[in-house]
Short mmCIF file of C-alpha atoms in Angstrom, two decimals:
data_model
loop_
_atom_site.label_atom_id
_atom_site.label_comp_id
_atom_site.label_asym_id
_atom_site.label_seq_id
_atom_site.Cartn_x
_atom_site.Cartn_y
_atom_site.Cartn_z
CA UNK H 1 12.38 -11.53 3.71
CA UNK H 2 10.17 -11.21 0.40
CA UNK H 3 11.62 -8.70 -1.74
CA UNK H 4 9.72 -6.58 -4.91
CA UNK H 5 11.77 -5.31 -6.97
CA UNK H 6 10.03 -1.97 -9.27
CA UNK H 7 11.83 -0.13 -12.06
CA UNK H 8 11.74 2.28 -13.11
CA UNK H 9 12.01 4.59 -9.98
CA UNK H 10 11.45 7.64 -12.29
CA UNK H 11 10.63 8.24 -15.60
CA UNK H 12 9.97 11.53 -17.70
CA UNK H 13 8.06 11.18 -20.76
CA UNK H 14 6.74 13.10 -23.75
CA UNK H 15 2.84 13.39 -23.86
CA UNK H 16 1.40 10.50 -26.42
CA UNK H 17 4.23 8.12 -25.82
CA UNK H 18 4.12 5.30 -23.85
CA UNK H 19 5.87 3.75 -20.70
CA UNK H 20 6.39 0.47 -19.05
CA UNK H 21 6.88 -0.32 -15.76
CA UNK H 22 8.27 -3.46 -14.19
CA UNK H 23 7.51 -5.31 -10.72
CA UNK H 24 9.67 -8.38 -9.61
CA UNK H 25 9.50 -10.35 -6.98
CA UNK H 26 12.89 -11.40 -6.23
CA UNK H 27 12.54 -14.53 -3.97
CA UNK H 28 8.89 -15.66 -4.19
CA UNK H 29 6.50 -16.73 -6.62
CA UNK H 30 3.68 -13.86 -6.64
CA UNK H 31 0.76 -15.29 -8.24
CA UNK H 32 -1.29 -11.93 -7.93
CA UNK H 33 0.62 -8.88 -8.09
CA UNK H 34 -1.65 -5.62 -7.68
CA UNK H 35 -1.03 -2.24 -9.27
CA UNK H 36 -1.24 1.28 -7.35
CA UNK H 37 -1.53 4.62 -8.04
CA UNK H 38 -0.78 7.48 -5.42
CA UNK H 39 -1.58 11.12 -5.39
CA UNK H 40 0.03 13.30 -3.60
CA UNK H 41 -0.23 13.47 0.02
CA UNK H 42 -3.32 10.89 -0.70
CA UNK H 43 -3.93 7.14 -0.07
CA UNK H 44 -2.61 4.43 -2.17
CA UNK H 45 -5.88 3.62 -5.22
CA UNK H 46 -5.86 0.27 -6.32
CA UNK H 47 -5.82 0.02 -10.18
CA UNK H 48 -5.72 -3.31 -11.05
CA UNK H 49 -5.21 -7.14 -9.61
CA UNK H 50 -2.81 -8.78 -12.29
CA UNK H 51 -2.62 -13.16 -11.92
CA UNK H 52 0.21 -15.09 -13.40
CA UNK H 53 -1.49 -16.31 -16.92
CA UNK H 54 -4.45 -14.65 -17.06
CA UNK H 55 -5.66 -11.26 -17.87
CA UNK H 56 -5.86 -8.35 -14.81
CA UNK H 57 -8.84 -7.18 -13.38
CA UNK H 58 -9.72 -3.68 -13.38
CA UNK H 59 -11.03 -1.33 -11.07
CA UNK H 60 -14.34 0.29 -11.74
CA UNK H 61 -12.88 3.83 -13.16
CA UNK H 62 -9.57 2.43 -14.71
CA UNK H 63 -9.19 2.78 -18.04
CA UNK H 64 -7.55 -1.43 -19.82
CA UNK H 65 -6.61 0.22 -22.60
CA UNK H 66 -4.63 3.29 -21.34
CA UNK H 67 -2.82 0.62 -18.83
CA UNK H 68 -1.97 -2.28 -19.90
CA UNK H 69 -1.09 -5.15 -17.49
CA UNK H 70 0.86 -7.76 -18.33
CA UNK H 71 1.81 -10.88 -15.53
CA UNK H 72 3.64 -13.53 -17.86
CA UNK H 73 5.57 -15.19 -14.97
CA UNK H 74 5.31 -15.69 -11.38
CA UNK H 75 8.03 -13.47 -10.48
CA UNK H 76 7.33 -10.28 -13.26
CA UNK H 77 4.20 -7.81 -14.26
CA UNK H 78 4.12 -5.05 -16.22
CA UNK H 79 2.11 -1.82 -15.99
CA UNK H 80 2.22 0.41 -19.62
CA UNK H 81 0.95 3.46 -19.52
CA UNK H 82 0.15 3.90 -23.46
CA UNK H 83 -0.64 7.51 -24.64
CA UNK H 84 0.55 8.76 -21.40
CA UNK H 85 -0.96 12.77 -20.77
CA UNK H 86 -0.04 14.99 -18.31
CA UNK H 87 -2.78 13.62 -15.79
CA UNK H 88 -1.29 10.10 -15.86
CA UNK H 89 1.76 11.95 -13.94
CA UNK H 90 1.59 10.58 -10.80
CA UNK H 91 3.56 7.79 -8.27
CA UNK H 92 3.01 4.06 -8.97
CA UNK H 93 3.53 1.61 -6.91
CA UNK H 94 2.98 -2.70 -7.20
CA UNK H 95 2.39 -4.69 -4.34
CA UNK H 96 3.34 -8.80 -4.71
CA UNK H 97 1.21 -11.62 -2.36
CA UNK H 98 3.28 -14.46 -2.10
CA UNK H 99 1.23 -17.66 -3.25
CA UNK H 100 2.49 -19.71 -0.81
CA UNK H 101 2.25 -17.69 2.23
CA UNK H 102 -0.59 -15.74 2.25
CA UNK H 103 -0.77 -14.57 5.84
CA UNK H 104 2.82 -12.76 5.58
CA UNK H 105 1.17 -10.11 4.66
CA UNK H 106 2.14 -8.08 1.16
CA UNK H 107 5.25 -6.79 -0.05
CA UNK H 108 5.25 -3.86 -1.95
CA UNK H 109 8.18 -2.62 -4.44
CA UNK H 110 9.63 1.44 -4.07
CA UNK H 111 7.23 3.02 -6.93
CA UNK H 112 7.70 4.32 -9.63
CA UNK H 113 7.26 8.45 -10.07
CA UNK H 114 5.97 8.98 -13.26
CA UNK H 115 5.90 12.77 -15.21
CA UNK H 116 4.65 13.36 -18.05
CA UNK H 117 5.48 16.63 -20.22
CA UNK M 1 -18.57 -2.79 0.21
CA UNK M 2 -15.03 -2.18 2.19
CA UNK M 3 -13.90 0.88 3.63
CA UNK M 4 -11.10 2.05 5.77
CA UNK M 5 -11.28 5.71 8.22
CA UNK M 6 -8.05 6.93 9.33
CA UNK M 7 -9.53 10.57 10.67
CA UNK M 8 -6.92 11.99 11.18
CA UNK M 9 -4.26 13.65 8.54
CA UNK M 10 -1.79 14.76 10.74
CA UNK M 11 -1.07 13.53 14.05
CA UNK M 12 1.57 15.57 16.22
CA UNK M 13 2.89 14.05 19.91
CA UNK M 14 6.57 14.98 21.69
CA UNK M 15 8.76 12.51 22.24
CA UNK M 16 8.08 10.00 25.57
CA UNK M 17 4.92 10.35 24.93
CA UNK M 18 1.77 7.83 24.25
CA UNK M 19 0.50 7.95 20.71
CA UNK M 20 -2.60 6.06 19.01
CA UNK M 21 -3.28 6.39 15.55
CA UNK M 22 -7.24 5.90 14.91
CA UNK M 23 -8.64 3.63 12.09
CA UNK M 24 -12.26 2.45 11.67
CA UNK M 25 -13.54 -0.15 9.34
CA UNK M 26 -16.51 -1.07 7.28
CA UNK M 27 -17.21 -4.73 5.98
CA UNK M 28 -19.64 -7.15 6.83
CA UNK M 29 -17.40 -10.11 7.12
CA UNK M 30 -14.75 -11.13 9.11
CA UNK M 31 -11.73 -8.88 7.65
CA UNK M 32 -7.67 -9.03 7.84
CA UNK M 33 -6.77 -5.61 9.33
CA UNK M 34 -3.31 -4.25 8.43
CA UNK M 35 -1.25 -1.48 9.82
CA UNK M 36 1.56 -0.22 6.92
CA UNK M 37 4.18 2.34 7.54
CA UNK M 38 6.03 4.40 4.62
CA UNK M 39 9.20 6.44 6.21
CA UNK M 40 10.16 9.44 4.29
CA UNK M 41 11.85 8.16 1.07
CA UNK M 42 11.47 4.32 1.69
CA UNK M 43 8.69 1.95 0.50
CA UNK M 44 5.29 0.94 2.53
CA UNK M 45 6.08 -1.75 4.50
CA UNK M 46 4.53 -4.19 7.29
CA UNK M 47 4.50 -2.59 10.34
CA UNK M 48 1.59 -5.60 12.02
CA UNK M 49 -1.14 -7.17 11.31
CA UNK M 50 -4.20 -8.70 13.91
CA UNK M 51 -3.92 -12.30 12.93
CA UNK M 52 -0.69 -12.43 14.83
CA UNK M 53 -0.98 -10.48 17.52
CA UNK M 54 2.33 -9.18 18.23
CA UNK M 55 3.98 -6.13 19.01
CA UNK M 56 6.31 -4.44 16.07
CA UNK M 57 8.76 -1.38 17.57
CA UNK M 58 6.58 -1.17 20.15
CA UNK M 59 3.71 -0.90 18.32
CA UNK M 60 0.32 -3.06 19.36
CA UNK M 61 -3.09 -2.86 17.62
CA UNK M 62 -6.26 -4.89 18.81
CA UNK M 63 -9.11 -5.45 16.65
CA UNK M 64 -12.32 -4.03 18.77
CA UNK M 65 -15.20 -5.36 16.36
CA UNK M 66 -17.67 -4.05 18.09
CA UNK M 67 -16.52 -1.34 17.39
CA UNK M 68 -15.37 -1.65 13.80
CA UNK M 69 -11.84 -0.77 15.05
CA UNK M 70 -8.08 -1.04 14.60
CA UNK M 71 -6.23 1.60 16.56
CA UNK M 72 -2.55 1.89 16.85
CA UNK M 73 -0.73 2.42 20.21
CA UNK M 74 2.08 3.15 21.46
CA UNK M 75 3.34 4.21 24.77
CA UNK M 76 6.35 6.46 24.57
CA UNK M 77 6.75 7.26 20.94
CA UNK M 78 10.39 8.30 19.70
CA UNK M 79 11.53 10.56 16.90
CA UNK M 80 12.15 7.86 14.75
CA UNK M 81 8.37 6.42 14.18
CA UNK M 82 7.48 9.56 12.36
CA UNK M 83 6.16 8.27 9.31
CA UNK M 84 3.00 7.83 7.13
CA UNK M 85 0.30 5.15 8.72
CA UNK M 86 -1.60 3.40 6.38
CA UNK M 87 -4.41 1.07 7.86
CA UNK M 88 -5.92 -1.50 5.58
CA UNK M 89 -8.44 -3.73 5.15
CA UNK M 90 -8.50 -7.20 3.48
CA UNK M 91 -12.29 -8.39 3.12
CA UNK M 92 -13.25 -11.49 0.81
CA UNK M 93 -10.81 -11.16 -1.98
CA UNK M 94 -7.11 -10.85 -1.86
CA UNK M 95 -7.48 -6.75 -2.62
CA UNK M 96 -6.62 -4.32 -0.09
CA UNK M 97 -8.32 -1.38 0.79
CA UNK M 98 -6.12 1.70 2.68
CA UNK M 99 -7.21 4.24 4.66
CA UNK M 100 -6.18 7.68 3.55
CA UNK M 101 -3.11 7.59 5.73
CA UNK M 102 -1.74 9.84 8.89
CA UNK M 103 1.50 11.99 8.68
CA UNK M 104 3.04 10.89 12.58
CA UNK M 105 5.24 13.60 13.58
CA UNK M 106 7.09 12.52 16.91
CA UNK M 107 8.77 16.19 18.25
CA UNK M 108 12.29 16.26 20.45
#
C-alpha cells in the first residue's frame, strides 16, 4: 500500500535556530501533501495544504513565515520551522493524498516530535 | 464551516464486549466521513471510510445523516483495538477535519 515516509522522527533544537522536516511519499505521486501539528493528548490541527509547484496554503492562525513549506516534487515537501521557540515544541505529522486515487483515503507519515530548548 | 464531535475522551469496555465510539458532524454538503486509528507508538492510519462500506477488524460505521452521524461499532471488542479514534470529515476541499479523538481501552 501507499507509503509516507517523515524524517526526522525527533529533533532537539536550540531556541532561534531553525529545522526542516521532510515528507515522502514512497510509491505514489502526492500532489497535495498537508502539514499537522498535534498537542498532546489533543486532535491532529491542520497547518497548511502544500501542492506540487505552487505555494501552500495556510490556515487562518498559522504563521508563512515561521513555517515554511516547500512541495518541489510529487513525491517530497518540506516543513521549516525557522526561529523555532520553545512553543513550536510539539509533534508534527504530514499526511500525502495520492493524485490518482483519491478515494483510498490518506496516508499519513510517523511524525516528527519536535523540542525546542 | 466543518466540524467533527467525538464526545467522548476516554472510552473504557472489557473484553467480549460491544463497543461504539460516537462522532457527530457538521457541514452542509454531502461529506466523506473517515474513521482513523493511531495504536500506541505507530502512525494514524485507515481504519474505514463510508464510501465503501465495509467492515475493517470488525469494525462497521454507517453514515445516519439525519442525524449528522458516524458512529463506530463493534460487537465483541478485543484487547488489541485499544487505540486512539480519530473521526474525520472531508467537506468540499481535499482538507480534513478530525474530531478530537477517543482513548479505546479494551480491559482482559
Amino acid at each position: 500500500g501507499a507509503v509516507v515516509s517523515q524524517h526526522p522522527s525527533w529533533v532537539i533544537c536550540k531556541s532561534g535556530t531553525s529545522v526542516k522536516i521532510e515528507c515522502r511519499s514512497l510509491d505514489f505521486q502526492a500532489t497535495t501533501m498537508f502539514w499537522y501539528r498535534q498537542f498532546p493528548k489533543q486532535s491532529l490541527m491542520l497547518m497548511a495544504t502544500s501542492n506540487e509547484g505552487s505555494k501552500a496554503t495556510y490556515e487562518q492562525g498559522v504563521e508563512k513565515d515561521k513555517f515554511l513549506i516547500n512541495h518541489a516534487s510529487l513525491t517530497l515537501s518540506t516543513l521549516t520551522v525557522t526561529s523555532a521557540h520553545p512553543e513550536d515544541s510539539s509533534f508534527y505529522i504530514c499526511s500525502a493524498l495520492n493524485g490518482l486515487a483519491r478515494f483510498y483515503g490518506y496516508t499519513f507519515g510517523s511524525g516528527t516530535r519536535l523540542t525546542v530548548v | 464551516a466543518q466540524r467533527v464531535t467525538q464526545p467522548e475522551k476516554l472510552l473504557s469496555v472489557f473484553k467480549g464486549a460491544p463497543v461504539e465510539l460516537k462522532c457527530n458532524y457538521s457541514y452542509s454538503g454531502s461529506p466523506e466521513l473517515f474513521w482513523y486509528v493511531q495504536y500506541s507508538r505507530q502512525r494514524l492510519q485507515l481504519l474505514l471510510r463510508h464510501i465503501s462500506r465495509e467492515s475493517i477488524k470488525g469494525f462497521t460505521a454507517d453514515l445516519n445523516k439525519g442525524e449528522t452521524s458516524f458512529h463506530l461499532k463493534k460487537p465483541f471488542a478485543q484487547e488489541e483495538d485499544s487505540a486512539m479514534y480519530y473521526c474525520a470529515l472531508q467537506g468540499g476541499s481535499e482538507k480534513l477535519v478530525f474530531g478530537k479523538g477517543t482513548k479505546l481501552t479494551v480491559n482482559p
